[in-house]
Amino acid sequence: MGATDFDILRSFVRKYCGFRTTTHSLIMSSFDELESSAMDEVRSEFSLPIYQVGPLIPHMLLHASPSLPDYFSWLDSRPKSSVLYVSLGSFLPISASQMGEIVAGLADSGIPFLLVSRDSKLCRPDGIEGSAGLVVPWCDQLRVLRHPSVGGFLTHCGWNSTLEALYAGAPMITFPLFWDQEPNSKLVVEEWGIGRRLKEKDENLTSELTASKVKRFMDLDDEESKCMRDRSEKMKEICWDALNAGGSSSQNLQGFLDQITNKCC
């Protein structure tokens, strides 16, 4: 969590002036081990209890056994860690020109990819002509990220997507679009060391740049890529430990429930 995050939080507090006096606790979707120093700063801003109970993502649904869509058969046919999963969100869609450069770069990279897009011109049963890509209008993101053939995630760095990637142990190529996505990207790349930026601020987004970044990112023999993937696996273990019985998020949730129970008694 960087300075921008604190500005957002303080703005929220100023706008809702009754927050400090009417709220008895604050629940957050992160977990203690992920942002310990930042949370110390946040707690210093408030006198109320703060409980980190995350990652708040639908991980419990992974234990269900639904009939899987056809794109999972496509994933099953790909080698381990060979596919780049691409989803840039739906709330703030990128421009048509930017998407065009990204799609062209993905196609030119030669890397198999699964792209989520609602663009009917891209969503064809045979994927994108001349490429190893498949395009779908929607997918079960967490289950896809956990699939053995998926070796990385090109993401806008929304917080939920970031948490799902952490849970799955998926390294990220970041392409932030708005608000908290930029500091989230900074965490992924600079603090946690589990991703790379699609482009730097002084670079123009082109298909050539996209293809180059994607090929290097998905090169499993690249030493930097190996280190990044090792760190992603370690972050996954920390994330799972937080959720397990006796983990920090499990204990924090119990602490919150105890507080509610005590207030009701």
CSV table of C-alpha atoms in Angstrom, one decimal:
chain,number,residue,atom,x,y,z
A,1,MET,CA,0.0,0.0,0.0
A,2,GLY,CA,1.6,3.3,-1.1
A,3,ALA,CA,0.9,7.0,-0.6
A,4,THR,CA,-1.9,7.0,-3.1
A,5,ASP,CA,-3.7,4.3,-1.1
A,6,PHE,CA,-3.5,6.4,2.1
A,7,ASP,CA,-4.8,9.5,0.2
A,8,ILE,CA,-7.8,7.4,-1.0
A,9,LEU,CA,-8.4,6.2,2.6
A,10,ARG,CA,-8.1,9.7,4.1
A,11,SER,CA,-10.5,11.1,1.4
A,12,PHE,CA,-13.0,8.4,2.3
A,13,VAL,CA,-12.8,9.3,6.0
A,14,ARG,CA,-13.2,13.0,5.3
A,15,LYS,CA,-16.2,12.4,3.0
A,16,TYR,CA,-17.9,10.2,5.6
A,17,CYS,CA,-17.3,12.3,8.6
A,18,GLY,CA,-19.3,10.0,10.9
A,19,PHE,CA,-17.0,7.0,10.1
A,20,ARG,CA,-14.9,7.2,13.2
A,21,THR,CA,-17.8,7.8,15.6
A,22,THR,CA,-20.4,5.3,14.2
A,23,THR,CA,-18.3,2.4,13.2
A,24,HIS,CA,-17.2,-0.2,15.8
A,25,SER,CA,-14.8,-2.1,13.5
A,26,LEU,CA,-13.3,-2.3,10.0
A,27,ILE,CA,-13.1,-5.5,7.9
A,28,MET,CA,-10.5,-5.6,5.1
A,29,SER,CA,-10.1,-8.1,2.3
A,30,SER,CA,-6.3,-8.3,2.6
A,31,PHE,CA,-4.4,-10.4,5.1
A,32,ASP,CA,-1.8,-9.5,7.8
A,33,GLU,CA,1.3,-11.0,6.2
A,34,LEU,CA,0.7,-9.2,2.8
A,35,GLU,CA,0.9,-5.6,4.0
A,36,SER,CA,2.0,-5.6,7.6
A,37,SER,CA,3.9,-2.2,7.6
A,38,ALA,CA,1.1,-0.5,5.6
A,39,MET,CA,-1.5,-1.8,8.0
A,40,ASP,CA,0.5,-0.5,11.0
A,41,GLU,CA,0.1,3.0,9.4
A,42,VAL,CA,-3.6,2.4,8.7
A,43,ARG,CA,-4.2,1.3,12.3
A,44,SER,CA,-2.4,4.5,13.5
A,45,GLU,CA,-5.1,6.5,11.7
A,46,PHE,CA,-8.0,4.8,13.5
A,47,SER,CA,-8.8,4.0,17.1
A,48,LEU,CA,-11.3,1.2,16.1
A,49,PRO,CA,-10.4,-2.5,15.6
A,50,ILE,CA,-9.3,-3.5,12.1
A,51,TYR,CA,-9.7,-7.1,11.0
A,52,GLN,CA,-7.9,-8.5,7.9
A,53,VAL,CA,-9.8,-11.6,6.9
A,54,GLY,CA,-8.8,-12.1,3.3
A,55,PRO,CA,-8.2,-12.8,0.7
A,56,LEU,CA,-11.9,-12.5,0.2
A,57,ILE,CA,-12.2,-14.4,-3.0
A,58,PRO,CA,-14.4,-17.4,-4.0
A,59,HIS,CA,-11.8,-20.0,-3.1
A,60,MET,CA,-14.3,-22.2,-1.4
A,61,LEU,CA,-16.1,-22.8,-4.7
A,62,LEU,CA,-13.0,-24.5,-6.1
A,63,HIS,CA,-14.0,-27.6,-4.0
A,64,ALA,CA,-17.2,-27.9,-5.9
A,65,SER,CA,-17.4,-30.1,-9.0
A,66,PRO,CA,-19.3,-28.3,-11.7
A,67,SER,CA,-19.5,-29.3,-15.3
A,68,LEU,CA,-16.6,-27.3,-16.8
A,69,PRO,CA,-17.0,-25.2,-20.0
A,70,ASP,CA,-15.2,-26.1,-23.2
A,71,TYR,CA,-12.3,-23.7,-22.6
A,72,PHE,CA,-11.1,-26.0,-19.9
A,73,SER,CA,-10.7,-28.7,-22.5
A,74,TRP,CA,-8.6,-26.3,-24.4
A,75,LEU,CA,-6.5,-25.5,-21.3
A,76,ASP,CA,-6.1,-29.3,-20.7
A,77,SER,CA,-4.5,-29.7,-24.1
A,78,ARG,CA,-1.8,-27.2,-23.4
A,79,PRO,CA,1.6,-27.9,-21.7
A,80,LYS,CA,2.2,-26.9,-18.1
A,81,SER,CA,2.6,-23.1,-17.4
A,82,SER,CA,2.5,-22.4,-21.2
A,83,VAL,CA,-0.7,-20.3,-21.3
A,84,LEU,CA,-1.0,-16.6,-20.6
A,85,TYR,CA,-4.4,-15.7,-19.1
A,86,VAL,CA,-5.5,-12.2,-20.1
A,87,SER,CA,-8.3,-10.2,-18.5
A,88,LEU,CA,-8.4,-6.4,-18.2
A,89,GLY,CA,-11.7,-6.0,-16.4
A,90,SER,CA,-15.1,-4.9,-17.4
A,91,PHE,CA,-15.8,-1.9,-15.2
A,92,LEU,CA,-13.2,0.3,-17.0
A,93,PRO,CA,-12.6,-1.2,-20.5
A,94,ILE,CA,-9.5,-0.1,-22.3
A,95,SER,CA,-9.7,1.8,-25.6
A,96,ALA,CA,-10.2,-0.1,-28.8
A,97,SER,CA,-6.8,1.1,-30.1
A,98,GLN,CA,-5.1,-0.2,-26.9
A,99,MET,CA,-6.9,-3.5,-27.1
A,100,GLY,CA,-6.0,-3.8,-30.8
A,101,GLU,CA,-2.3,-3.4,-30.0
A,102,ILE,CA,-2.5,-5.9,-27.1
A,103,VAL,CA,-4.3,-8.5,-29.2
A,104,ALA,CA,-2.0,-8.1,-32.1
A,105,GLY,CA,1.0,-8.4,-29.8
A,106,LEU,CA,-0.4,-11.5,-28.2
A,107,ALA,CA,-1.0,-13.1,-31.6
A,108,ASP,CA,2.6,-12.2,-32.8
A,109,SER,CA,4.2,-13.5,-29.6
A,110,GLY,CA,3.4,-17.1,-30.4
A,111,ILE,CA,2.4,-17.7,-26.8
A,112,PRO,CA,-0.9,-19.6,-26.2
A,113,PHE,CA,-3.3,-17.2,-24.4
A,114,LEU,CA,-6.8,-17.2,-23.1
A,115,LEU,CA,-8.3,-13.8,-23.4
A,116,VAL,CA,-11.6,-12.6,-21.8
A,117,SER,CA,-13.3,-10.0,-23.9
A,118,ARG,CA,-16.9,-9.1,-24.6
A,119,ASP,CA,-16.0,-7.9,-28.1
A,120,SER,CA,-18.1,-10.1,-30.4
A,121,LYS,CA,-15.6,-9.6,-33.2
A,122,LEU,CA,-12.9,-11.4,-31.1
A,123,CYS,CA,-15.1,-14.1,-29.5
A,124,ARG,CA,-15.0,-16.8,-32.2
A,125,PRO,CA,-14.9,-20.5,-31.7
A,126,ASP,CA,-11.5,-20.7,-33.4
A,127,GLY,CA,-10.0,-17.9,-31.4
A,128,ILE,CA,-7.9,-15.3,-33.3
A,129,GLU,CA,-6.9,-16.2,-36.8
A,130,GLY,CA,-3.3,-17.2,-37.2
A,131,SER,CA,-2.6,-17.4,-33.4
A,132,ALA,CA,-2.7,-19.8,-30.6
A,133,GLY,CA,-5.2,-17.8,-28.7
A,134,LEU,CA,-8.7,-18.5,-27.5
A,135,VAL,CA,-11.2,-15.7,-26.7
A,136,VAL,CA,-14.2,-16.1,-24.4
A,137,PRO,CA,-16.7,-13.5,-23.1
A,138,TRP,CA,-16.5,-14.7,-19.5
A,139,CYS,CA,-14.7,-17.3,-17.5
A,140,ASP,CA,-14.3,-18.8,-14.0
A,141,GLN,CA,-11.2,-16.7,-13.3
A,142,LEU,CA,-9.9,-18.2,-10.1
A,143,ARG,CA,-10.3,-21.8,-11.5
A,144,VAL,CA,-8.5,-20.7,-14.7
A,145,LEU,CA,-5.7,-19.1,-12.7
A,146,ARG,CA,-5.3,-22.4,-10.8
A,147,HIS,CA,-5.2,-24.5,-13.9
A,148,PRO,CA,-1.7,-26.2,-14.4
A,149,SER,CA,-1.4,-24.9,-18.0
A,150,VAL,CA,-1.7,-21.3,-17.0
A,151,GLY,CA,1.7,-19.7,-16.4
A,152,GLY,CA,0.9,-16.0,-16.0
A,153,PHE,CA,-1.8,-13.4,-15.9
A,154,LEU,CA,-2.0,-10.1,-17.9
A,155,THR,CA,-4.2,-8.0,-15.6
A,156,HIS,CA,-5.4,-4.4,-14.9
A,157,CYS,CA,-4.5,-5.0,-11.2
A,158,GLY,CA,-7.9,-4.6,-9.7
A,159,TRP,CA,-7.6,-5.7,-6.1
A,160,ASN,CA,-9.8,-8.8,-6.4
A,161,SER,CA,-7.9,-10.0,-9.5
A,162,THR,CA,-4.6,-9.3,-7.7
A,163,LEU,CA,-5.7,-11.4,-4.7
A,164,GLU,CA,-6.9,-14.2,-6.9
A,165,ALA,CA,-3.5,-14.2,-8.7
A,166,LEU,CA,-1.8,-14.4,-5.3
A,167,TYR,CA,-3.9,-17.3,-4.2
A,168,ALA,CA,-3.2,-19.1,-7.4
A,169,GLY,CA,0.5,-18.4,-7.4
A,170,ALA,CA,0.3,-16.8,-10.8
A,171,PRO,CA,2.9,-14.2,-11.7
A,172,MET,CA,1.5,-11.1,-13.4
A,173,ILE,CA,2.0,-8.7,-16.3
A,174,THR,CA,0.5,-5.5,-15.0
A,175,PHE,CA,-1.5,-2.9,-17.1
A,176,PRO,CA,-3.2,-0.6,-14.6
A,177,LEU,CA,-5.9,1.6,-15.9
A,178,PHE,CA,-7.3,3.7,-13.0
A,179,TRP,CA,-7.3,4.7,-9.3
A,180,ASP,CA,-6.0,1.9,-7.0
A,181,GLN,CA,-4.7,-0.2,-9.9
A,182,GLU,CA,-1.5,1.8,-10.3
A,183,PRO,CA,-0.4,1.3,-6.6
A,184,ASN,CA,-1.5,-2.3,-6.8
A,185,SER,CA,0.8,-2.7,-9.8
A,186,LYS,CA,3.6,-1.1,-7.9
A,187,LEU,CA,3.1,-3.6,-5.1
A,188,VAL,CA,3.2,-6.5,-7.6
A,189,VAL,CA,6.3,-5.4,-9.4
A,190,GLU,CA,8.4,-3.5,-6.9
A,191,GLU,CA,7.5,-4.8,-3.5
A,192,TRP,CA,6.5,-8.4,-3.9
A,193,GLY,CA,8.6,-9.0,-7.1
A,194,ILE,CA,6.0,-11.3,-8.7
A,195,GLY,CA,5.3,-9.4,-11.9
A,196,ARG,CA,6.4,-7.1,-14.7
A,197,ARG,CA,4.8,-4.1,-16.2
A,198,LEU,CA,3.4,-4.4,-19.7
A,199,LYS,CA,4.8,-0.9,-20.4
A,200,GLU,CA,6.7,1.8,-18.5
A,201,LYS,CA,5.3,5.3,-18.3
A,202,ASP,CA,7.6,6.6,-21.0
A,203,GLU,CA,6.8,3.7,-23.4
A,204,ASN,CA,4.1,3.7,-26.1
A,205,LEU,CA,1.8,0.6,-26.1
A,206,THR,CA,2.5,-1.2,-29.3
A,207,SER,CA,2.0,-4.7,-30.6
A,208,GLU,CA,5.8,-5.1,-30.9
A,209,LEU,CA,6.3,-4.1,-27.2
A,210,THR,CA,3.5,-6.4,-26.1
A,211,ALA,CA,4.9,-9.4,-28.0
A,212,SER,CA,8.4,-8.8,-26.6
A,213,LYS,CA,7.2,-8.4,-23.0
A,214,VAL,CA,4.9,-11.4,-23.3
A,215,LYS,CA,7.6,-13.7,-24.8
A,216,ARG,CA,10.1,-12.8,-22.1
A,217,PHE,CA,7.6,-13.1,-19.3
A,218,MET,CA,6.5,-16.6,-20.4
A,219,ASP,CA,10.1,-17.8,-21.0
A,220,LEU,CA,10.4,-20.5,-18.3
A,221,ASP,CA,14.1,-20.7,-18.8
A,222,ASP,CA,14.7,-17.1,-18.1
A,223,GLU,CA,16.5,-16.7,-14.8
A,224,GLU,CA,14.5,-13.6,-13.8
A,225,SER,CA,11.3,-15.3,-14.7
A,226,LYS,CA,12.3,-18.3,-12.6
A,227,CYS,CA,12.9,-16.1,-9.6
A,228,MET,CA,9.6,-14.4,-10.1
A,229,ARG,CA,7.7,-17.7,-10.3
A,230,ASP,CA,9.5,-18.9,-7.1
A,231,ARG,CA,8.3,-15.8,-5.3
A,232,SER,CA,4.8,-16.3,-6.6
A,233,GLU,CA,4.7,-19.8,-5.2
A,234,LYS,CA,6.0,-18.5,-1.8
A,235,MET,CA,3.3,-15.8,-1.8
A,236,LYS,CA,0.7,-18.5,-2.5
A,237,GLU,CA,1.8,-20.5,0.5
A,238,ILE,CA,1.6,-17.4,2.7
A,239,CYS,CA,-1.8,-16.6,1.4
A,240,TRP,CA,-3.1,-20.2,2.0
A,241,ASP,CA,-1.6,-20.2,5.5
A,242,ALA,CA,-3.5,-17.1,6.4
A,243,LEU,CA,-6.8,-18.8,5.4
A,244,ASN,CA,-6.1,-22.1,7.1
A,245,ALA,CA,-7.3,-22.9,10.6
A,246,GLY,CA,-5.1,-21.1,13.0
A,247,GLY,CA,-3.9,-18.7,10.3
A,248,SER,CA,-4.0,-14.9,10.7
A,249,SER,CA,-7.2,-14.4,8.7
A,250,SER,CA,-9.0,-17.2,10.4
A,251,GLN,CA,-8.0,-15.8,13.8
A,252,ASN,CA,-9.0,-12.3,12.8
A,253,LEU,CA,-12.4,-13.5,11.6
A,254,GLN,CA,-12.9,-15.2,15.0
A,255,GLY,CA,-11.8,-12.1,16.7
A,256,PHE,CA,-14.5,-10.1,14.8
A,257,LEU,CA,-17.2,-12.6,15.7
A,258,ASP,CA,-16.1,-12.6,19.3
A,259,GLN,CA,-16.4,-8.8,19.3
A,260,ILE,CA,-19.9,-9.0,17.9
A,261,THR,CA,-20.9,-11.7,20.4
A,262,ASN,CA,-19.6,-9.6,23.3
A,263,LYS,CA,-21.5,-6.5,22.2
A,264,CYS,CA,-24.7,-8.5,21.9
A,265,CYS,CA,-24.4,-10.1,25.3
